[in-house]
């Protein structure tokens, strides 16, 4: 195999191919990147039986061929090469990489032992890339990072005829967002098609394909393995779906809330960060909403306390809630609006506050049109 390729194009392609590979793998061969050179250019792929990445780029191919090489090492080398065309050639089990006056020799891995990249089924639908990337960033923050319960480490995609819902929870909060979906006739009908996708994979797809115009999504079931694929700009990511039943968290959202407060989002974020400075780890902040505004209080250690008041317009009764500051900040950072509405739900016990609902607010008086909702519970949402 022998080819020449633009350094920046090659570096970006290798980086994309290795991004989703695990840092450590039980099978060293799965840490490789497969490079296939044909008359049409290069195809770079990686696959660890869970997630695959594949991208096509242009190159001047003198001798077609296929080679498997350590992915992270190649990515690091490609990212540091001087600004000149990259020449790669293979001879027996050695791969030579030269660029300007720099040259490297790498050992190839046995191609015949590498697993076949998953095949993609027909397209299930299209989503606007920018909107999808924004929705993933808003929702994935609420997914659990604890592998003990795999089902809540994912983001549930709910496909209907014209809309795509994204839902995530870690038991302490729930985030939901709806975006447009062009599914043709595939998802027609009342029943939503669901796919539970690992949050980390979905976040990487959002970052990588977020500027691509439209992302083609394919959900397929083959040999008892359910798979989702995202494709745009000659890049494709596939992922096995997480097995199990996602908890029915949508029912936790109230239909209407009469008791709520509206305030400037940036003011609330800054005040929360300041007052939280004196808190012990995992402690909650006390938020008191009255007709006079909002007061934040942190009863930290014996050495330090803090409080701050900011403007807030309250509708309904005075309310006091204790919330973990980081969980609140995650929701506030995702509303993407100048003002935010914090709504207070009721429980059967008048002394126990219900979850607070965080939504966007266009102005002090007008609710936002964004369909993002973030429900945060002072106590556990699910038992």
Short mmCIF file of C-alpha atoms in Angstrom, two decimals:
data_model
loop_
_atom_site.label_atom_id
_atom_site.label_comp_id
_atom_site.label_asym_id
_atom_site.label_seq_id
_atom_site.Cartn_x
_atom_site.Cartn_y
_atom_site.Cartn_z
CA UNK A 1 0.00 0.00 0.00
CA UNK A 2 1.25 3.47 -0.84
CA UNK A 3 -0.52 6.84 -0.79
CA UNK A 4 -0.11 10.58 -0.22
CA UNK A 5 -2.67 12.66 1.66
CA UNK A 6 -3.20 16.19 3.01
CA UNK A 7 -1.87 16.37 6.58
CA UNK A 8 -4.85 18.23 8.12
CA UNK A 9 -7.43 16.02 6.40
CA UNK A 10 -5.59 12.85 7.48
CA UNK A 11 -5.08 14.02 11.07
CA UNK A 12 -8.77 14.93 11.45
CA UNK A 13 -9.85 11.57 9.98
CA UNK A 14 -7.61 9.50 12.29
CA UNK A 15 -8.72 11.57 15.30
CA UNK A 16 -12.38 10.93 14.43
CA UNK A 17 -11.77 7.20 13.98
CA UNK A 18 -10.13 6.73 17.41
CA UNK A 19 -12.25 9.13 19.47
CA UNK A 20 -14.79 6.55 20.63
CA UNK A 21 -12.34 3.72 21.24
CA UNK A 22 -11.97 2.78 24.93
CA UNK A 23 -8.77 3.89 26.67
CA UNK A 24 -8.07 0.30 27.66
CA UNK A 25 -9.20 -2.81 25.84
CA UNK A 26 -8.82 -6.50 26.67
CA UNK A 27 -8.03 -7.23 23.00
CA UNK A 28 -5.12 -5.07 21.75
CA UNK A 29 -6.28 -5.50 18.14
CA UNK A 30 -9.43 -3.47 18.92
CA UNK A 31 -7.25 -0.41 19.59
CA UNK A 32 -6.31 -0.34 15.91
CA UNK A 33 -7.47 1.83 13.03
CA UNK A 34 -8.15 0.05 9.75
CA UNK A 35 -6.95 2.04 6.71
CA UNK A 36 -8.25 0.88 3.35
CA UNK A 37 -6.74 2.58 0.30
CA UNK A 38 -8.59 2.29 -3.03
CA UNK A 39 -8.59 4.23 -6.29
CA UNK A 40 -11.36 6.41 -4.79
CA UNK A 41 -9.34 7.44 -1.70
CA UNK A 42 -9.08 6.23 1.90
CA UNK A 43 -11.58 4.69 4.30
CA UNK A 44 -10.53 4.78 7.98
CA UNK A 45 -12.46 2.61 10.47
CA UNK A 46 -12.41 1.52 14.09
CA UNK A 47 -14.63 -0.98 15.92
CA UNK A 48 -14.59 -2.46 19.44
CA UNK A 49 -17.75 -4.64 19.11
CA UNK A 50 -19.80 -1.86 20.82
CA UNK A 51 -19.13 1.27 18.78
CA UNK A 52 -17.72 1.79 15.29
CA UNK A 53 -16.49 4.91 13.48
CA UNK A 54 -15.86 5.19 9.75
CA UNK A 55 -14.83 8.10 7.53
CA UNK A 56 -13.86 8.56 3.88
CA UNK A 57 -11.25 11.07 2.69
CA UNK A 58 -9.52 11.90 -0.59
CA UNK A 59 -5.93 10.80 -1.19
CA UNK A 60 -3.54 10.10 -4.07
CA UNK A 61 -3.33 6.30 -3.96
CA UNK A 62 -0.40 4.74 -5.83
CA UNK A 63 -0.86 1.19 -4.54
CA UNK A 64 -4.24 0.10 -3.08
CA UNK A 65 -4.26 -2.05 0.05
CA UNK A 66 -5.45 -2.44 3.63
CA UNK A 67 -3.49 -2.02 6.85
CA UNK A 68 -4.29 -2.08 10.58
CA UNK A 69 -2.25 0.17 12.88
CA UNK A 70 -2.36 1.35 16.52
CA UNK A 71 -5.03 4.09 16.49
CA UNK A 72 -3.99 6.39 19.31
CA UNK A 73 -0.31 6.34 18.34
CA UNK A 74 -1.16 7.18 14.72
CA UNK A 75 -3.52 9.96 15.88
CA UNK A 76 -0.80 11.49 18.08
CA UNK A 77 1.76 11.30 15.26
CA UNK A 78 -0.65 12.74 12.66
CA UNK A 79 -1.51 15.63 14.98
CA UNK A 80 2.18 16.60 15.38
CA UNK A 81 3.39 16.27 11.79
CA UNK A 82 4.85 19.34 10.03
CA UNK A 83 2.74 21.22 7.51
CA UNK A 84 3.44 19.10 4.42
CA UNK A 85 1.80 16.21 2.52
CA UNK A 86 1.85 12.89 4.41
CA UNK A 87 3.24 9.83 2.59
CA UNK A 88 2.44 6.37 3.90
CA UNK A 89 3.80 3.12 2.52
CA UNK A 90 3.82 -0.46 3.78
CA UNK A 91 6.43 -3.16 3.42
CA UNK A 92 5.63 -6.55 4.95
CA UNK A 93 4.65 -5.80 8.59
CA UNK A 94 6.10 -2.28 8.70
CA UNK A 95 4.36 1.00 7.95
CA UNK A 96 6.44 4.06 7.10
CA UNK A 97 4.95 7.51 7.71
CA UNK A 98 6.88 10.47 6.30
CA UNK A 99 6.01 14.16 6.24
CA UNK A 100 8.54 16.89 5.40
CA UNK A 101 11.74 15.92 7.21
CA UNK A 102 9.91 13.76 9.82
CA UNK A 103 9.64 10.01 9.40
CA UNK A 104 8.19 7.20 11.56
CA UNK A 105 8.10 3.43 11.26
CA UNK A 106 5.20 1.58 12.88
CA UNK A 107 4.35 -2.10 13.17
CA UNK A 108 1.14 -3.20 11.50
CA UNK A 109 -1.41 -5.47 13.20
CA UNK A 110 -2.95 -8.59 11.58
CA UNK A 111 -5.84 -7.37 9.40
CA UNK A 112 -7.35 -10.86 9.12
CA UNK A 113 -8.04 -10.93 12.88
CA UNK A 114 -9.94 -7.63 12.86
CA UNK A 115 -13.77 -7.84 13.20
CA UNK A 116 -16.03 -6.77 10.32
CA UNK A 117 -17.42 -3.25 10.63
CA UNK A 118 -21.23 -3.39 11.18
CA UNK A 119 -23.42 -2.90 8.13
CA UNK A 120 -25.93 -0.06 8.26
CA UNK A 121 -29.59 -0.67 7.52
CA UNK A 122 -31.81 1.68 5.54
CA UNK A 123 -32.33 5.21 6.81
CA UNK A 124 -34.95 5.61 9.54
CA UNK A 125 -35.00 9.41 9.36
CA UNK A 126 -33.17 12.73 9.16
CA UNK A 127 -32.52 15.29 11.90
CA UNK A 128 -31.13 18.85 11.56
CA UNK A 129 -27.52 18.44 12.75
CA UNK A 130 -27.18 21.68 14.69
CA UNK A 131 -30.47 21.21 16.52
CA UNK A 132 -29.62 17.57 17.28
CA UNK A 133 -26.20 18.51 18.69
CA UNK A 134 -27.78 21.21 20.86
CA UNK A 135 -30.47 18.80 22.13
CA UNK A 136 -27.90 16.11 22.98
CA UNK A 137 -25.79 18.61 24.95
CA UNK A 138 -28.88 19.74 26.87
CA UNK A 139 -30.14 16.25 27.74
CA UNK A 140 -27.04 14.04 28.11
CA UNK A 141 -25.87 15.99 31.16
CA UNK A 142 -28.67 14.31 33.13
CA UNK A 143 -27.61 10.75 32.19
CA UNK A 144 -26.06 8.64 34.94
CA UNK A 145 -22.30 8.07 35.02
CA UNK A 146 -22.67 5.05 37.28
CA UNK A 147 -22.29 1.78 35.35
CA UNK A 148 -24.06 -0.19 38.09
CA UNK A 149 -27.38 0.59 36.36
CA UNK A 150 -26.53 0.61 32.62
CA UNK A 151 -30.07 1.48 31.52
CA UNK A 152 -29.79 5.05 32.91
CA UNK A 153 -26.32 5.69 31.45
CA UNK A 154 -28.02 6.18 28.10
CA UNK A 155 -30.21 8.75 26.39
CA UNK A 156 -33.56 7.39 25.26
CA UNK A 157 -34.46 8.46 21.72
CA UNK A 158 -38.20 8.39 21.06
CA UNK A 159 -39.04 8.54 17.36
CA UNK A 160 -42.46 9.60 16.17
CA UNK A 161 -43.58 10.55 12.69
CA UNK A 162 -42.43 14.19 12.83
CA UNK A 163 -40.58 14.51 16.12
CA UNK A 164 -37.66 13.05 17.98
CA UNK A 165 -37.70 13.10 21.78
CA UNK A 166 -34.52 12.80 23.87
CA UNK A 167 -34.82 11.78 27.54
CA UNK A 168 -32.16 11.15 30.21
CA UNK A 169 -32.17 10.65 33.98
CA UNK A 170 -29.80 9.69 36.78
CA UNK A 171 -32.66 9.36 39.34
CA UNK A 172 -31.97 12.83 40.77
CA UNK A 173 -33.05 14.77 37.69
CA UNK A 174 -34.70 14.26 34.31
CA UNK A 175 -33.97 16.19 31.11
CA UNK A 176 -36.26 16.12 28.06
CA UNK A 177 -36.05 17.82 24.66
CA UNK A 178 -38.09 17.49 21.47
CA UNK A 179 -36.77 18.31 17.99
CA UNK A 180 -38.03 17.98 14.41
CA UNK A 181 -37.59 14.63 12.70
CA UNK A 182 -38.13 13.72 9.05
CA UNK A 183 -38.95 10.03 9.17
CA UNK A 184 -40.85 9.65 5.91
CA UNK A 185 -43.34 6.90 6.59
CA UNK A 186 -41.04 4.74 8.70
CA UNK A 187 -42.27 5.89 12.10
CA UNK A 188 -45.86 6.60 11.09
CA UNK A 189 -48.39 5.56 13.70
CA UNK A 190 -49.09 6.23 17.35
CA UNK A 191 -46.40 4.00 18.84
CA UNK A 192 -42.99 5.63 19.27
CA UNK A 193 -39.90 3.73 18.15
CA UNK A 194 -37.35 3.88 20.97
CA UNK A 195 -33.56 3.49 21.01
CA UNK A 196 -31.47 3.67 24.18
CA UNK A 197 -28.05 5.03 23.15
CA UNK A 198 -24.98 5.34 25.44
CA UNK A 199 -24.76 9.02 26.43
CA UNK A 200 -21.01 9.27 25.77
CA UNK A 201 -21.42 8.00 22.19
CA UNK A 202 -24.31 10.38 21.55
CA UNK A 203 -22.33 13.36 22.89
CA UNK A 204 -19.44 12.54 20.55
CA UNK A 205 -21.84 12.26 17.60
CA UNK A 206 -23.30 15.67 18.50
CA UNK A 207 -19.87 17.33 18.69
CA UNK A 208 -18.49 15.69 15.54
CA UNK A 209 -21.50 15.92 13.21
CA UNK A 210 -23.09 19.07 14.65
CA UNK A 211 -22.12 21.25 11.66
CA UNK A 212 -23.09 18.75 8.98
CA UNK A 213 -26.47 20.10 7.81
CA UNK A 214 -28.56 16.97 8.33
CA UNK A 215 -27.71 13.71 10.10
CA UNK A 216 -29.09 10.48 8.71
CA UNK A 217 -30.19 8.09 11.46
CA UNK A 218 -30.69 4.36 10.99
CA UNK A 219 -32.11 2.03 13.65
CA UNK A 220 -31.77 -1.65 12.78
CA UNK A 221 -32.19 -5.00 14.47
CA UNK A 222 -30.04 -7.87 13.22
CA UNK A 223 -29.12 -11.22 14.79
CA UNK A 224 -30.60 -10.19 18.16
CA UNK A 225 -28.36 -7.11 18.14
CA UNK A 226 -30.02 -3.71 17.96
CA UNK A 227 -27.90 -1.04 16.35
CA UNK A 228 -28.15 2.68 15.65
CA UNK A 229 -26.10 4.52 13.03
CA UNK A 230 -25.53 8.25 12.52
CA UNK A 231 -24.14 9.43 9.16
CA UNK A 232 -23.18 12.83 7.71
CA UNK A 233 -20.29 14.33 5.71
CA UNK A 234 -18.86 10.90 4.79
CA UNK A 235 -18.60 10.04 8.48
CA UNK A 236 -20.57 7.27 10.21
CA UNK A 237 -20.82 6.22 13.85
CA UNK A 238 -22.64 3.05 14.87
CA UNK A 239 -23.46 1.92 18.39
CA UNK A 240 -25.11 -1.07 19.99
CA UNK A 241 -28.21 -0.04 21.90
CA UNK A 242 -28.39 -0.53 25.67
CA UNK A 243 -30.72 -3.40 26.55
CA UNK A 244 -33.38 -2.95 29.20
CA UNK A 245 -36.45 -0.85 29.94
CA UNK A 246 -35.88 2.86 30.43
CA UNK A 247 -37.83 4.14 33.48
CA UNK A 248 -41.12 5.94 32.64
CA UNK A 249 -39.84 9.34 33.80
CA UNK A 250 -42.01 11.48 31.51
CA UNK A 251 -44.96 10.94 33.84
CA UNK A 252 -43.06 12.85 36.55
CA UNK A 253 -43.52 16.14 34.63
CA UNK A 254 -46.55 18.15 35.76
CA UNK A 255 -49.17 19.24 33.21
CA UNK A 256 -49.47 22.73 34.70
CA UNK A 257 -47.75 24.60 37.52
CA UNK A 258 -49.25 27.70 39.14
CA UNK A 259 -46.36 28.47 41.50
CA UNK A 260 -43.17 29.68 39.78
CA UNK A 261 -40.42 32.30 39.78
CA UNK A 262 -38.70 34.03 36.85
CA UNK A 263 -35.20 35.48 37.04
CA UNK A 264 -32.16 36.33 34.92
CA UNK A 265 -30.32 33.10 34.09
CA UNK A 266 -26.80 34.54 34.27
CA UNK A 267 -27.54 36.25 37.64
CA UNK A 268 -28.74 32.96 39.13
CA UNK A 269 -25.73 31.02 37.77
CA UNK A 270 -23.22 33.55 39.15
CA UNK A 271 -24.93 33.79 42.55
CA UNK A 272 -25.10 30.00 42.85
CA UNK A 273 -21.40 29.63 42.04
CA UNK A 274 -20.43 32.30 44.56
CA UNK A 275 -22.55 31.11 47.46
CA UNK A 276 -21.62 27.46 46.84
CA UNK A 277 -17.94 28.24 47.47
CA UNK A 278 -18.35 27.65 51.22
CA UNK A 279 -20.29 24.37 50.90
CA UNK A 280 -18.96 21.00 51.92
CA UNK A 281 -18.96 18.42 49.12
CA UNK A 282 -22.40 17.05 48.19
CA UNK A 283 -24.16 19.65 50.35
CA UNK A 284 -27.23 21.51 49.09
CA UNK A 285 -27.93 25.24 48.78
CA UNK A 286 -31.07 26.76 50.27
CA UNK A 287 -33.15 28.86 47.84
CA UNK A 288 -35.87 31.05 49.40
CA UNK A 289 -38.35 32.57 46.92
CA UNK A 290 -40.53 35.43 48.22
CA UNK A 291 -42.31 38.48 46.84
CA UNK A 292 -39.09 40.43 47.50
CA UNK A 293 -36.93 38.16 45.31
CA UNK A 294 -34.66 35.15 45.78
CA UNK A 295 -32.19 34.60 48.62
CA UNK A 296 -29.50 31.93 48.37
CA UNK A 297 -27.96 30.62 51.59
CA UNK A 298 -25.11 28.20 52.21
CA UNK A 299 -24.56 26.94 55.70
CA UNK A 300 -21.07 25.59 55.18
CA UNK A 301 -18.55 24.55 57.78
CA UNK A 302 -18.17 26.36 61.09
CA UNK A 303 -15.62 28.65 59.48
CA UNK A 304 -17.76 29.92 56.58
CA UNK A 305 -21.31 30.80 55.62
CA UNK A 306 -22.60 32.77 52.64
CA UNK A 307 -25.79 34.33 51.32
CA UNK A 308 -26.84 36.48 48.37
CA UNK A 309 -30.09 37.95 47.07
CA UNK A 310 -31.08 38.50 43.44
CA UNK A 311 -34.15 39.84 41.66
CA UNK A 312 -36.92 37.33 40.97
CA UNK A 313 -40.60 37.68 40.09
CA UNK A 314 -42.66 35.17 42.06
CA UNK A 315 -46.10 33.96 41.03
CA UNK A 316 -47.92 32.06 43.76
CA UNK A 317 -46.77 31.16 47.29
CA UNK A 318 -43.44 31.79 48.99
CA UNK A 319 -41.32 28.67 48.55
CA UNK A 320 -38.09 27.31 50.03
CA UNK A 321 -36.18 24.48 48.33
CA UNK A 322 -32.75 22.93 48.91
CA UNK A 323 -30.95 21.91 45.74
CA UNK A 324 -27.52 20.56 44.88
CA UNK A 325 -25.80 23.50 43.17
CA UNK A 326 -24.10 21.52 40.40
CA UNK A 327 -27.35 19.82 39.40
CA UNK A 328 -29.07 23.21 39.24
CA UNK A 329 -26.17 24.72 37.24
CA UNK A 330 -26.38 21.87 34.72
CA UNK A 331 -30.02 22.74 34.06
CA UNK A 332 -29.43 26.50 33.96
CA UNK A 333 -26.55 26.06 31.52
CA UNK A 334 -28.84 24.14 29.16
CA UNK A 335 -31.86 26.49 28.96
CA UNK A 336 -30.07 28.79 26.46
CA UNK A 337 -32.25 31.79 27.29
CA UNK A 338 -31.72 35.15 29.01
CA UNK A 339 -34.36 34.39 31.64
CA UNK A 340 -35.29 31.14 33.33
CA UNK A 341 -38.51 29.91 34.93
CA UNK A 342 -38.29 27.72 38.03
CA UNK A 343 -41.65 26.09 38.75
CA UNK A 344 -42.53 24.44 42.05
CA UNK A 345 -44.56 21.25 42.04
CA UNK A 346 -46.58 19.97 44.98
CA UNK A 347 -46.51 16.64 46.79
CA UNK A 348 -49.14 15.08 49.02
CA UNK A 349 -47.01 16.05 52.00
CA UNK A 350 -47.26 19.86 52.41
CA UNK A 351 -43.91 19.92 54.25
CA UNK A 352 -42.06 18.14 51.48
CA UNK A 353 -41.42 20.15 48.28
CA UNK A 354 -41.93 18.40 44.95
CA UNK A 355 -39.46 18.50 42.06
CA UNK A 356 -38.60 21.90 40.58
CA UNK A 357 -39.13 22.30 36.84
CA UNK A 358 -36.62 24.45 34.92
CA UNK A 359 -37.65 25.85 31.53
CA UNK A 360 -36.57 28.71 29.27
CA UNK A 361 -38.14 32.15 29.48
CA UNK A 362 -37.86 34.61 26.55
CA UNK A 363 -38.49 37.65 28.74
CA UNK A 364 -39.65 38.27 32.31
CA UNK A 365 -43.24 37.85 31.15
CA UNK A 366 -43.07 35.37 28.27
CA UNK A 367 -42.26 31.65 28.44
CA UNK A 368 -39.66 30.40 25.94
CA UNK A 369 -40.57 28.41 22.85
CA UNK A 370 -37.76 25.91 23.43
CA UNK A 371 -39.10 22.45 24.25
CA UNK A 372 -36.34 21.77 26.80
CA UNK A 373 -37.50 20.73 30.29
CA UNK A 374 -35.30 19.85 33.27
CA UNK A 375 -36.85 18.39 36.40
CA UNK A 376 -34.74 18.45 39.55
CA UNK A 377 -35.75 16.77 42.76
CA UNK A 378 -34.45 17.77 46.19
CA UNK A 379 -34.86 14.06 47.05
CA UNK A 380 -34.65 10.92 44.95
CA UNK A 381 -36.97 10.90 41.94
CA UNK A 382 -37.13 7.12 41.68
CA UNK A 383 -36.99 4.52 44.38
#
